[in-house]
Short mmCIF file of C-alpha atoms and ligand atoms in Angstrom, two decimals:
data_model
loop_
_atom_site.label_atom_id
_atom_site.label_comp_id
_atom_site.label_asym_id
_atom_site.label_seq_id
_atom_site.Cartn_x
_atom_site.Cartn_y
_atom_site.Cartn_z
CA MET A 9 78.81 91.61 173.81
CA GLU A 10 76.80 91.33 176.85
CA LYS A 11 76.72 87.43 176.66
CA LEU A 12 80.61 87.79 176.47
CA LEU A 13 81.00 89.78 179.42
CA ASN A 14 78.59 87.62 181.38
CA GLU A 15 80.90 84.75 180.68
CA LEU A 16 84.00 86.39 182.12
CA PRO A 17 84.92 85.63 185.80
CA SER A 18 83.08 87.71 188.31
CA SER A 19 84.77 88.96 191.54
CA ASP A 20 83.70 85.79 193.57
CA ILE A 21 85.67 83.33 191.54
CA PRO A 22 88.83 82.60 193.64
CA ALA A 23 91.08 83.37 190.66
CA TYR A 24 92.26 86.49 192.80
CA ASN A 25 94.18 84.04 194.94
CA ILE A 26 97.16 84.01 193.09
CA LYS A 27 100.58 82.27 193.76
CA SER A 28 103.38 84.82 193.68
CA ASP A 29 106.71 83.98 192.01
CA VAL A 30 108.10 82.63 195.51
CA GLY A 31 105.27 80.18 195.81
CA ILE A 32 103.35 82.18 198.65
CA ASP A 33 99.61 82.31 198.14
CA VAL A 34 98.68 86.19 197.80
CA LYS A 35 95.39 87.29 198.92
CA ILE A 36 94.24 90.43 197.14
CA PRO A 37 92.43 92.59 199.81
CA GLU A 38 88.75 92.86 199.30
CA SER A 39 88.89 96.57 198.86
CA LEU A 40 91.25 96.32 195.99
CA ARG A 41 89.20 93.71 194.02
CA ARG A 42 87.51 94.39 190.77
CA ASN A 43 83.86 93.96 191.15
CA LEU A 44 82.86 94.37 187.41
CA ALA A 45 84.32 92.22 184.70
CA LEU A 46 86.76 94.00 182.44
CA GLY A 47 85.02 95.61 179.66
CA LEU A 48 86.77 94.18 176.78
CA PRO A 49 85.17 94.63 173.31
CA SER A 50 84.29 91.43 171.31
CA ILE A 51 85.30 91.46 167.85
CA ALA A 52 85.59 88.78 165.03
CA GLU A 53 89.15 87.78 164.52
CA SER A 54 89.02 88.50 160.95
CA ASP A 55 87.88 92.04 161.49
CA LEU A 56 90.56 92.43 164.19
CA LEU A 57 93.14 91.12 161.50
CA ARG A 58 92.04 93.48 158.78
CA HIS A 59 91.95 96.39 161.08
CA PHE A 60 95.64 95.95 161.92
CA THR A 61 96.58 94.96 158.40
CA ASN A 62 95.08 97.98 157.12
CA LEU A 63 96.64 100.38 159.80
CA SER A 64 99.96 98.58 159.07
CA ARG A 65 99.59 99.63 155.15
CA GLU A 66 99.50 103.26 156.19
CA ASN A 67 102.79 103.11 157.84
CA TYR A 68 105.88 104.20 155.88
CA ALA A 69 109.02 102.22 156.41
CA LEU A 70 112.22 101.24 154.54
CA SER A 71 110.42 98.22 153.21
CA THR A 72 107.81 100.36 151.48
CA GLY A 73 110.05 103.28 150.12
CA PHE A 74 113.10 105.62 150.03
CA TYR A 75 113.84 107.10 153.61
CA PRO A 76 116.50 109.94 153.03
CA LEU A 77 116.45 111.20 156.44
CA GLY A 78 119.75 113.36 156.90
CA SER A 79 121.79 112.90 160.14
CA CYS A 80 119.39 109.98 161.24
CA THR A 81 121.08 107.38 158.78
CA MET A 82 117.89 105.30 158.36
CA LYS A 83 119.50 102.48 156.48
CA TYR A 84 118.25 99.27 155.17
CA ASN A 85 118.82 96.51 157.65
CA PRO A 86 119.36 93.25 156.29
CA LEU A 87 116.39 90.81 157.37
CA ILE A 88 119.01 87.98 158.27
CA ASN A 89 120.05 90.24 161.28
CA GLU A 90 116.49 90.18 162.50
CA ARG A 91 116.05 86.45 162.12
CA ILE A 92 119.34 85.61 164.06
CA SER A 93 118.52 88.10 166.63
CA LYS A 94 115.01 86.47 167.26
CA ASN A 95 116.63 83.16 168.05
CA GLU A 96 115.26 81.91 171.58
CA ALA A 97 118.78 81.32 172.64
CA PHE A 98 119.05 85.24 172.80
CA THR A 99 115.48 86.34 173.53
CA LEU A 100 114.70 83.94 176.36
CA ILE A 101 117.93 84.65 178.42
CA HIS A 102 117.25 86.60 181.55
CA PRO A 103 119.77 89.29 182.98
CA TYR A 104 119.41 87.48 186.53
CA GLN A 105 120.69 84.19 185.14
CA PRO A 106 123.79 82.66 186.78
CA ILE A 107 126.81 84.23 185.07
CA GLU A 108 127.93 80.63 183.90
CA SER A 109 125.05 80.29 181.98
CA VAL A 110 125.31 83.46 179.91
CA GLN A 111 128.97 82.96 178.88
CA GLY A 112 128.21 83.10 175.32
CA THR A 113 126.21 86.35 175.54
CA LEU A 114 129.00 88.11 177.36
CA GLU A 115 131.46 86.77 175.01
CA ILE A 116 129.45 88.43 172.19
CA MET A 117 129.39 91.65 173.99
CA TYR A 118 133.15 91.57 174.79
CA GLU A 119 134.10 90.79 171.35
CA PHE A 120 131.87 93.48 169.77
CA GLY A 121 133.64 96.01 172.14
CA ARG A 122 136.96 94.92 170.99
CA ASP A 123 135.72 95.23 167.29
CA LEU A 124 134.51 98.65 168.02
CA CYS A 125 137.82 99.60 169.38
CA GLU A 126 139.50 98.45 166.03
CA LEU A 127 136.96 100.34 164.02
CA THR A 128 137.37 103.53 166.02
CA GLY A 129 140.84 103.57 167.30
CA MET A 130 139.80 103.74 170.76
CA ASP A 131 140.84 101.44 173.61
CA TYR A 132 137.85 100.56 175.62
CA PHE A 133 134.06 100.66 175.13
CA SER A 134 131.04 100.57 177.32
CA LEU A 135 127.96 99.11 175.77
CA GLN A 136 125.39 100.02 178.20
CA GLN A 137 124.21 103.39 176.83
CA ALA A 138 120.56 103.34 175.27
CA ALA A 139 121.06 105.83 172.66
CA GLY A 140 123.53 108.42 171.13
CA ALA A 141 122.21 111.18 173.55
CA HIS A 142 122.65 108.74 176.30
CA GLY A 143 126.09 108.16 175.25
CA GLU A 144 127.08 111.72 175.14
CA PHE A 145 125.59 112.13 178.71
CA ALA A 146 127.86 109.23 179.96
CA GLY A 147 130.89 110.61 178.09
CA LEU A 148 130.36 114.10 179.65
CA LEU A 149 129.92 112.56 183.17
CA MET A 150 133.33 110.86 182.48
CA ILE A 151 135.12 114.01 181.54
CA ALA A 152 133.99 115.67 184.77
CA GLU A 153 135.15 112.56 186.72
CA TYR A 154 138.54 112.86 185.08
CA PHE A 155 139.03 116.40 185.68
CA LYS A 156 138.03 115.99 189.29
CA SER A 157 140.78 113.06 189.62
CA VAL A 158 143.40 115.36 188.34
CA ASN A 159 142.22 118.25 190.51
CA GLN A 160 141.48 120.69 187.85
CA VAL A 161 138.32 122.96 187.91
CA ARG A 162 137.10 122.99 184.30
CA THR A 163 133.30 124.03 183.90
CA LYS A 164 132.83 124.66 180.16
CA ILE A 165 132.10 122.56 177.23
CA ILE A 166 132.65 124.10 173.61
CA VAL A 167 129.86 123.31 171.01
CA PRO A 168 129.81 124.53 167.54
CA ASP A 169 126.53 125.83 166.26
CA SER A 170 126.10 123.34 163.65
CA ALA A 171 125.77 120.67 166.32
CA HIS A 172 122.86 118.50 166.97
CA GLY A 173 120.83 119.78 169.85
CA THR A 174 121.65 116.75 171.88
CA ASN A 175 125.22 118.01 172.36
CA PRO A 176 124.49 121.18 174.41
CA SER A 177 121.79 119.53 176.35
CA SER A 178 123.90 116.57 177.42
CA ALA A 179 126.71 118.78 178.42
CA PHE A 180 124.18 120.94 180.33
CA PHE A 181 122.70 117.90 182.18
CA ALA A 182 126.21 116.77 183.16
CA GLY A 183 126.77 120.11 184.83
CA PHE A 184 128.76 122.11 182.32
CA ASP A 185 128.32 125.54 180.98
CA ILE A 186 128.07 125.76 177.13
CA VAL A 187 130.50 127.88 175.09
CA HIS A 188 128.85 128.41 171.50
CA LEU A 189 131.29 128.37 168.72
CA GLU A 190 130.40 129.85 165.37
CA SER A 191 131.19 127.67 162.59
CA GLU A 192 132.02 128.68 158.91
CA VAL A 193 129.62 128.67 156.16
CA ASP A 194 130.23 124.88 155.35
CA GLY A 195 129.92 123.79 159.14
CA SER A 196 133.49 123.55 159.68
CA ILE A 197 135.78 124.96 162.57
CA SER A 198 138.25 127.73 162.08
CA PRO A 199 141.32 126.83 164.37
CA ARG A 200 141.71 130.87 164.82
CA LYS A 201 138.23 131.26 166.19
CA LEU A 202 138.48 128.23 168.31
CA LYS A 203 141.77 129.62 169.95
CA GLU A 204 139.88 132.92 170.83
CA ILE A 205 137.52 131.12 173.17
CA LEU A 206 139.57 128.20 174.44
CA THR A 207 140.41 129.01 178.11
CA LYS A 208 141.68 127.00 181.00
CA GLU A 209 137.95 126.52 182.16
CA VAL A 210 137.25 124.55 178.93
CA ALA A 211 137.02 120.76 179.72
CA ALA A 212 136.25 119.53 176.20
CA ILE A 213 134.84 120.34 172.63
CA MET A 214 132.34 118.36 171.04
CA LEU A 215 132.54 117.78 167.41
CA THR A 216 130.76 115.81 164.67
CA VAL A 217 132.97 114.73 161.84
CA PRO A 218 131.91 114.72 159.17
CA ASN A 219 129.86 117.64 160.38
CA THR A 220 126.17 117.95 159.98
CA LEU A 221 126.66 119.63 156.60
CA GLY A 222 128.24 116.52 155.47
CA VAL A 223 131.63 118.01 155.43
CA PHE A 224 134.89 116.36 156.70
CA GLU A 225 136.64 118.81 159.19
CA LYS A 226 139.82 119.37 157.22
CA SER A 227 141.76 121.09 160.16
CA ILE A 228 140.91 118.22 162.63
CA LEU A 229 144.63 117.56 163.51
CA GLU A 230 145.34 121.12 163.91
CA ILE A 231 142.23 121.50 166.32
CA SER A 232 143.09 118.50 168.13
CA LYS A 233 146.62 119.64 168.79
CA ILE A 234 145.40 123.21 169.88
CA VAL A 235 142.78 121.66 172.30
CA HIS A 236 145.22 119.19 173.78
CA GLU A 237 147.84 121.79 174.20
CA ASN A 238 145.30 123.62 176.36
CA GLY A 239 144.71 120.55 178.57
CA SER A 240 141.19 119.99 177.24
CA LEU A 241 139.66 117.00 175.86
CA LEU A 242 138.27 116.05 172.40
CA TYR A 243 134.55 114.36 172.24
CA TYR A 244 133.63 112.62 168.99
CA ASP A 245 129.67 112.53 168.18
CA GLY A 246 129.78 109.30 165.98
CA ALA A 247 126.17 110.06 164.54
CA ASN A 248 128.01 110.38 161.18
CA LEU A 249 130.35 107.30 161.35
CA ASN A 250 128.60 105.77 158.36
CA ALA A 251 130.71 108.13 156.22
CA LEU A 252 134.24 106.80 157.71
CA MET A 253 134.19 103.30 158.32
CA GLY A 254 137.33 101.71 157.46
CA ILE A 255 138.77 104.98 156.12
CA VAL A 256 139.51 106.97 158.98
CA ARG A 257 139.34 106.51 162.74
CA PRO A 258 138.24 109.16 165.41
CA GLY A 259 141.01 107.82 167.75
CA ASP A 260 143.70 108.63 165.25
CA MET A 261 142.34 112.04 164.52
CA GLY A 262 142.91 112.86 168.17
CA PHE A 263 139.53 112.18 170.00
CA ASP A 264 139.52 110.89 173.41
CA ILE A 265 136.13 109.77 173.79
CA MET A 266 133.18 109.31 171.73
CA HIS A 267 129.83 107.47 171.11
CA ILE A 268 128.71 105.45 168.19
CA ASN A 269 124.73 105.29 167.46
CA LEU A 270 124.52 101.46 166.59
CA HIS A 271 121.08 102.19 165.29
CA LYS A 272 122.42 104.66 162.72
CA THR A 273 125.65 103.05 161.69
CA PHE A 274 124.99 99.29 161.97
CA ALA A 275 122.13 97.23 161.87
CA ALA A 276 118.83 98.27 163.89
CA PRO A 277 115.52 99.37 162.70
CA HIS A 278 114.93 102.49 164.57
CA GLY A 279 112.60 105.78 164.42
CA GLY A 280 109.67 106.82 166.43
CA GLY A 281 112.00 106.98 169.43
CA GLY A 282 113.92 103.66 169.74
CA PRO A 283 115.17 101.21 170.47
CA GLY A 284 118.67 102.36 170.12
CA SER A 285 122.09 102.00 171.75
CA GLY A 286 124.94 104.52 172.09
CA PRO A 287 128.26 102.70 173.18
CA VAL A 288 130.78 104.91 174.42
CA GLY A 289 134.49 104.68 173.72
CA VAL A 290 137.57 106.16 175.38
CA LYS A 291 141.23 106.22 175.29
CA ALA A 292 142.97 104.24 177.89
CA PHE A 293 143.40 106.89 180.11
CA LEU A 294 139.75 107.38 180.85
CA GLU A 295 138.89 103.66 181.40
CA PRO A 296 138.62 103.92 185.21
CA PHE A 297 135.71 106.19 184.58
CA LEU A 298 133.62 103.93 182.38
CA PRO A 299 130.14 102.85 183.71
CA ILE A 300 130.01 99.63 185.68
CA PRO A 301 129.72 96.69 185.44
CA ARG A 302 132.70 96.02 182.97
CA ILE A 303 132.44 93.00 181.06
CA GLU A 304 136.02 91.39 181.42
CA LYS A 305 137.83 87.91 180.91
CA ASN A 306 139.52 86.44 183.99
CA LYS A 307 142.59 84.19 183.96
CA TYR A 308 140.50 81.17 183.27
CA SER A 309 139.38 82.69 180.13
CA GLU A 310 135.83 83.08 181.86
CA PHE A 311 133.73 86.26 181.22
CA VAL A 312 132.96 88.16 184.57
CA LEU A 313 131.34 91.21 185.30
CA ASN A 314 133.47 93.74 187.33
CA TYR A 315 131.65 96.16 189.57
CA LYS A 316 134.75 96.86 191.71
CA LYS A 317 135.79 100.36 189.85
CA SER A 318 136.09 102.91 192.50
CA GLU A 319 136.45 105.84 190.02
CA SER A 320 133.59 104.66 187.83
CA ILE A 321 130.56 106.94 186.91
CA GLY A 322 128.45 104.18 188.00
CA ARG A 323 125.55 102.54 186.28
CA LEU A 324 123.58 104.25 183.78
CA LYS A 325 120.94 101.76 182.57
CA ALA A 326 119.48 98.49 184.06
CA PHE A 327 121.57 95.47 183.33
CA PHE A 328 123.95 95.48 180.16
CA GLY A 329 122.34 97.73 177.68
CA ASN A 330 120.11 96.89 174.66
CA PHE A 331 121.44 93.51 174.03
CA LEU A 332 119.41 92.71 170.95
CA ILE A 333 120.47 95.93 169.34
CA ILE A 334 123.90 95.12 170.08
CA LEU A 335 123.48 91.63 168.87
CA ARG A 336 122.06 92.95 165.50
CA SER A 337 125.13 95.22 165.21
CA TYR A 338 127.63 92.46 165.99
CA ILE A 339 126.01 90.26 163.29
CA TYR A 340 126.06 93.21 160.77
CA ILE A 341 129.81 93.73 161.21
CA LYS A 342 130.90 90.22 161.28
CA ALA A 343 128.79 89.49 158.10
CA LEU A 344 130.32 92.55 156.28
CA GLY A 345 134.01 92.21 157.52
CA ALA A 346 136.30 95.09 157.37
CA GLU A 347 136.32 95.24 153.48
CA GLY A 348 132.59 95.22 153.53
CA LEU A 349 132.26 97.99 156.23
CA LYS A 350 134.60 100.06 154.19
CA ASN A 351 132.58 99.35 150.98
CA VAL A 352 129.41 100.57 153.07
CA SER A 353 130.88 103.78 153.78
CA GLU A 354 132.32 104.39 150.14
CA ARG A 355 128.81 103.62 148.63
CA ALA A 356 127.01 105.85 151.09
CA VAL A 357 129.45 108.78 150.17
CA LEU A 358 129.18 108.03 146.36
CA ASN A 359 125.52 107.80 146.48
CA ALA A 360 125.12 111.27 148.40
CA ASN A 361 127.74 112.93 145.95
CA TYR A 362 125.87 111.67 142.76
CA MET A 363 122.46 113.40 144.24
CA LEU A 364 124.35 116.35 145.04
CA ALA A 365 125.95 116.57 141.53
CA ARG A 366 122.44 116.54 139.92
CA PHE A 367 121.33 119.13 142.56
CA LYS A 368 124.25 121.54 142.81
CA ASN A 369 124.02 123.69 139.73
CA ARG A 370 120.17 124.24 140.15
CA ILE A 371 119.82 124.69 144.00
CA ASN A 372 121.83 126.52 146.58
CA VAL A 373 124.12 123.96 148.57
CA PRO A 374 125.92 126.13 151.16
CA ALA A 375 128.60 123.47 151.79
CA GLY A 376 129.95 123.39 148.27
CA ASP A 377 131.08 121.09 145.77
CA ARG A 378 131.75 117.72 147.52
CA CYS A 379 130.08 116.00 150.44
CA MET A 380 130.54 112.77 152.45
CA HIS A 381 127.40 110.67 153.36
CA GLU A 382 124.85 113.47 153.42
CA PHE A 383 124.51 117.14 152.22
CA VAL A 384 122.23 120.02 152.90
CA LEU A 385 120.17 122.08 150.32
CA SER A 386 118.78 125.45 151.05
CA LEU A 387 115.57 126.21 149.55
CA LYS A 388 115.26 129.81 150.46
CA LEU A 389 114.74 130.75 146.75
CA LEU A 390 111.28 129.52 147.12
CA LEU A 391 110.33 132.20 149.85
CA LYS A 392 109.69 134.85 147.15
CA ASN A 393 106.78 132.43 146.06
CA ASN A 394 105.48 131.98 149.60
CA ILE A 395 106.77 128.54 149.80
CA ARG A 396 108.79 127.01 152.43
CA THR A 397 110.98 123.95 152.72
CA LEU A 398 108.11 122.48 155.09
CA ASP A 399 105.64 122.82 152.01
CA VAL A 400 108.09 120.91 149.68
CA SER A 401 108.84 118.04 152.10
CA LYS A 402 105.15 117.64 152.60
CA ARG A 403 104.61 117.48 148.91
CA LEU A 404 107.08 114.62 148.74
CA LEU A 405 104.82 112.76 150.68
CA ASP A 406 102.24 112.74 147.77
CA TYR A 407 104.79 111.43 145.55
CA GLY A 408 105.54 108.35 147.92
CA PHE A 409 108.74 109.38 149.47
CA TYR A 410 109.62 109.97 153.33
CA ALA A 411 110.48 113.46 153.57
CA PRO A 412 114.24 114.33 154.47
CA THR A 413 115.21 116.04 157.55
CA ILE A 414 114.36 119.69 157.33
CA TYR A 415 115.30 122.94 159.40
CA PHE A 416 118.64 121.24 160.57
CA PRO A 417 121.31 122.28 160.65
CA LEU A 418 120.27 125.36 162.24
CA ILE A 419 122.92 127.35 160.35
CA VAL A 420 121.46 127.05 156.95
CA GLU A 421 118.27 128.79 156.04
CA GLU A 422 115.32 126.75 154.71
CA ALA A 423 117.42 123.77 155.00
CA MET A 424 116.53 120.35 153.64
CA MET A 425 119.02 117.64 154.55
CA ILE A 426 119.41 114.48 152.42
CA GLU A 427 121.12 111.27 153.44
CA PRO A 428 120.60 108.37 150.69
CA THR A 429 122.82 105.63 152.48
CA GLU A 430 124.48 102.83 150.80
CA THR A 431 121.92 100.44 149.60
CA GLU A 432 119.71 102.48 147.28
CA SER A 433 120.03 101.95 143.59
CA LYS A 434 120.72 104.67 141.03
CA GLU A 435 116.93 104.35 139.69
CA MET A 436 115.73 105.12 143.26
CA LEU A 437 118.12 108.16 143.58
CA ASP A 438 117.22 109.49 139.99
CA ASP A 439 113.44 109.07 140.85
CA PHE A 440 113.58 111.04 144.12
CA ILE A 441 115.82 113.75 142.33
CA ASP A 442 113.33 114.01 139.37
CA VAL A 443 110.41 114.48 141.80
CA LEU A 444 112.16 117.03 143.96
CA ILE A 445 113.21 119.14 140.89
CA LYS A 446 109.80 119.02 139.49
CA ILE A 447 108.21 120.21 142.82
CA ILE A 448 110.92 123.04 143.36
CA PHE A 449 110.98 124.16 139.64
CA GLU A 450 107.36 123.49 138.21
CA GLU A 451 104.99 123.10 140.94
CA ALA A 452 106.24 125.85 143.08
CA VAL A 453 106.07 128.10 140.17
CA LEU A 454 102.70 126.88 138.64
CA GLU A 455 100.81 125.80 141.70
CA PRO A 456 102.21 127.27 144.90
CA GLN A 457 98.83 126.90 146.40
CA LYS A 458 99.09 123.02 146.19
CA LEU A 459 102.40 122.94 147.86
CA ASN A 460 101.06 125.04 150.80
CA GLU A 461 98.19 122.71 151.24
CA ALA A 462 100.29 119.33 150.63
CA PRO A 463 100.06 116.40 151.28
CA ILE A 464 96.93 116.11 149.16
CA ASN A 465 96.82 112.42 148.43
CA MET A 466 97.53 111.21 151.95
CA ASN A 467 94.83 109.77 154.37
CA ILE A 468 95.86 112.54 156.78
CA LYS A 469 96.15 116.11 155.42
CA ARG A 470 98.26 118.89 156.70
CA LEU A 471 98.74 118.97 160.33
CA ASN A 472 98.69 122.16 162.47
CA GLU A 473 102.02 121.02 164.15
CA VAL A 474 102.28 124.03 166.47
CA GLU A 475 98.98 123.25 168.07
CA ALA A 476 99.84 119.49 168.13
CA ALA A 477 102.89 120.21 170.06
CA ARG A 478 101.27 122.76 172.57
CA LYS A 479 97.87 120.94 173.00
CA PRO A 480 98.65 117.23 172.35
CA ILE A 481 95.57 114.97 172.42
CA LEU A 482 96.91 111.84 173.88
CA ARG A 483 93.67 109.75 174.36
CA TRP A 484 91.69 108.18 171.52
CA LYS A 485 88.32 109.23 172.94
C1 PLP B 520 121.00 111.33 166.10
C2 PLP B 520 122.12 112.27 166.40
C3 PLP B 520 122.43 112.48 167.66
C4 PLP B 520 121.56 111.81 168.93
O1 PLP B 520 121.74 110.59 168.94
P1 PLP B 520 120.32 109.58 169.42
O2 PLP B 520 120.65 108.13 169.18
O3 PLP B 520 119.12 109.97 168.62
O4 PLP B 520 119.89 109.93 170.88
C5 PLP B 520 123.48 113.25 168.02
N1 PLP B 520 124.21 113.86 167.09
C6 PLP B 520 123.92 113.73 165.97
C7 PLP B 520 124.74 114.42 164.93
C8 PLP B 520 122.95 112.86 165.42
O5 PLP B 520 122.63 112.76 164.32
#
């Protein structure tokens, strides 16, 4: 180690005279120069390789097991998409390249926007936003600009209590006040209750369809009529679009504005906070407010970037969005085609209903008989054995399954939200159901202590999550 350090350049080697990217010599001032060599550890390549390989083996991923994370749609992403999107033609381009040299890239984004319009019934899309929540924020800023342009003061956004937490927070950050709407037991909206809180101050209502309990909003056309008659708009949270592709379109249900989480509905490995993409779609009357630059086609059929949109909410992200995520999604929908996408949704719904059917006579399912692509169990019957949903989900890890989403939506007590997605086999679904039933009906009765302590077989045992959130240790040493 010492020897290695001695071999590293010391401060008087003129390596500090560097050429800047515009070709000028830059001399780093004496006071800012390092006078000790970097303390890089020295380690054999084989040891390093083994260290990282062993670490990666402790990761849980879709390539190692089932990932039934409700609401997040953690779906299998075909590897061919990864391969194509890693092509240097895409990875080596630079956003400052002359526009003539990136016509193909712009064409992909332009076409993808048109495809999203066809899939959703919207008229225009912006691909700039980096996630679903970012899309919501963009959408709400546009709603605010729209009402300014028609000289109406509307300061409120209605959000049902079954909504994802990002809905009220996006509305708040866009400057609105939130009006909570109490939903029914199955998460759906009662048009009567909606009417009671719908005033002339309401700019829009944000709805997730199917809702976070996996139930399609059966009164959506009536709701849409009531909201529009009040002069308010309908915002569609597209996180659950995986249930509806090729079957019904938000634009046809009456929604004026929406986002899609490309990382959920199409192909982009996600989790751990990114990367994502949340394109925003609008009906034609909201087009002037979309973020800039807009990718457009001129009269010579060349793709251009239009920055001259005086009513636009402006720019929300550097450059043009997460292009490689957009690209993966483009490849995914082109590979599947219209029929294939419909098939994705039908199978996602079928898989979820198969699981629900095996659970429903044994475990409380507040939303009832049928579901769309996901469903929510309530495990409150276990509270009497001093067992919470958290314990059950930790025990699933011992059996090699990723735990589903828990304690969401908030309107279900001791919620466990399961979303199998379209690509899991019946054998995998049965294995998971058998294990969950064993945990709930055998282990919880015979060995409750074990569940309280789970996970037992993992390298890392039960963490104190409250402590970890309040006093996170962010350094290794
Ligand atoms: C995931 C999700 C969001 C937020 O999307 P991000 O891409 O994580 O920002 C919003 N609403 C619902 C219903 C979701 O499931």
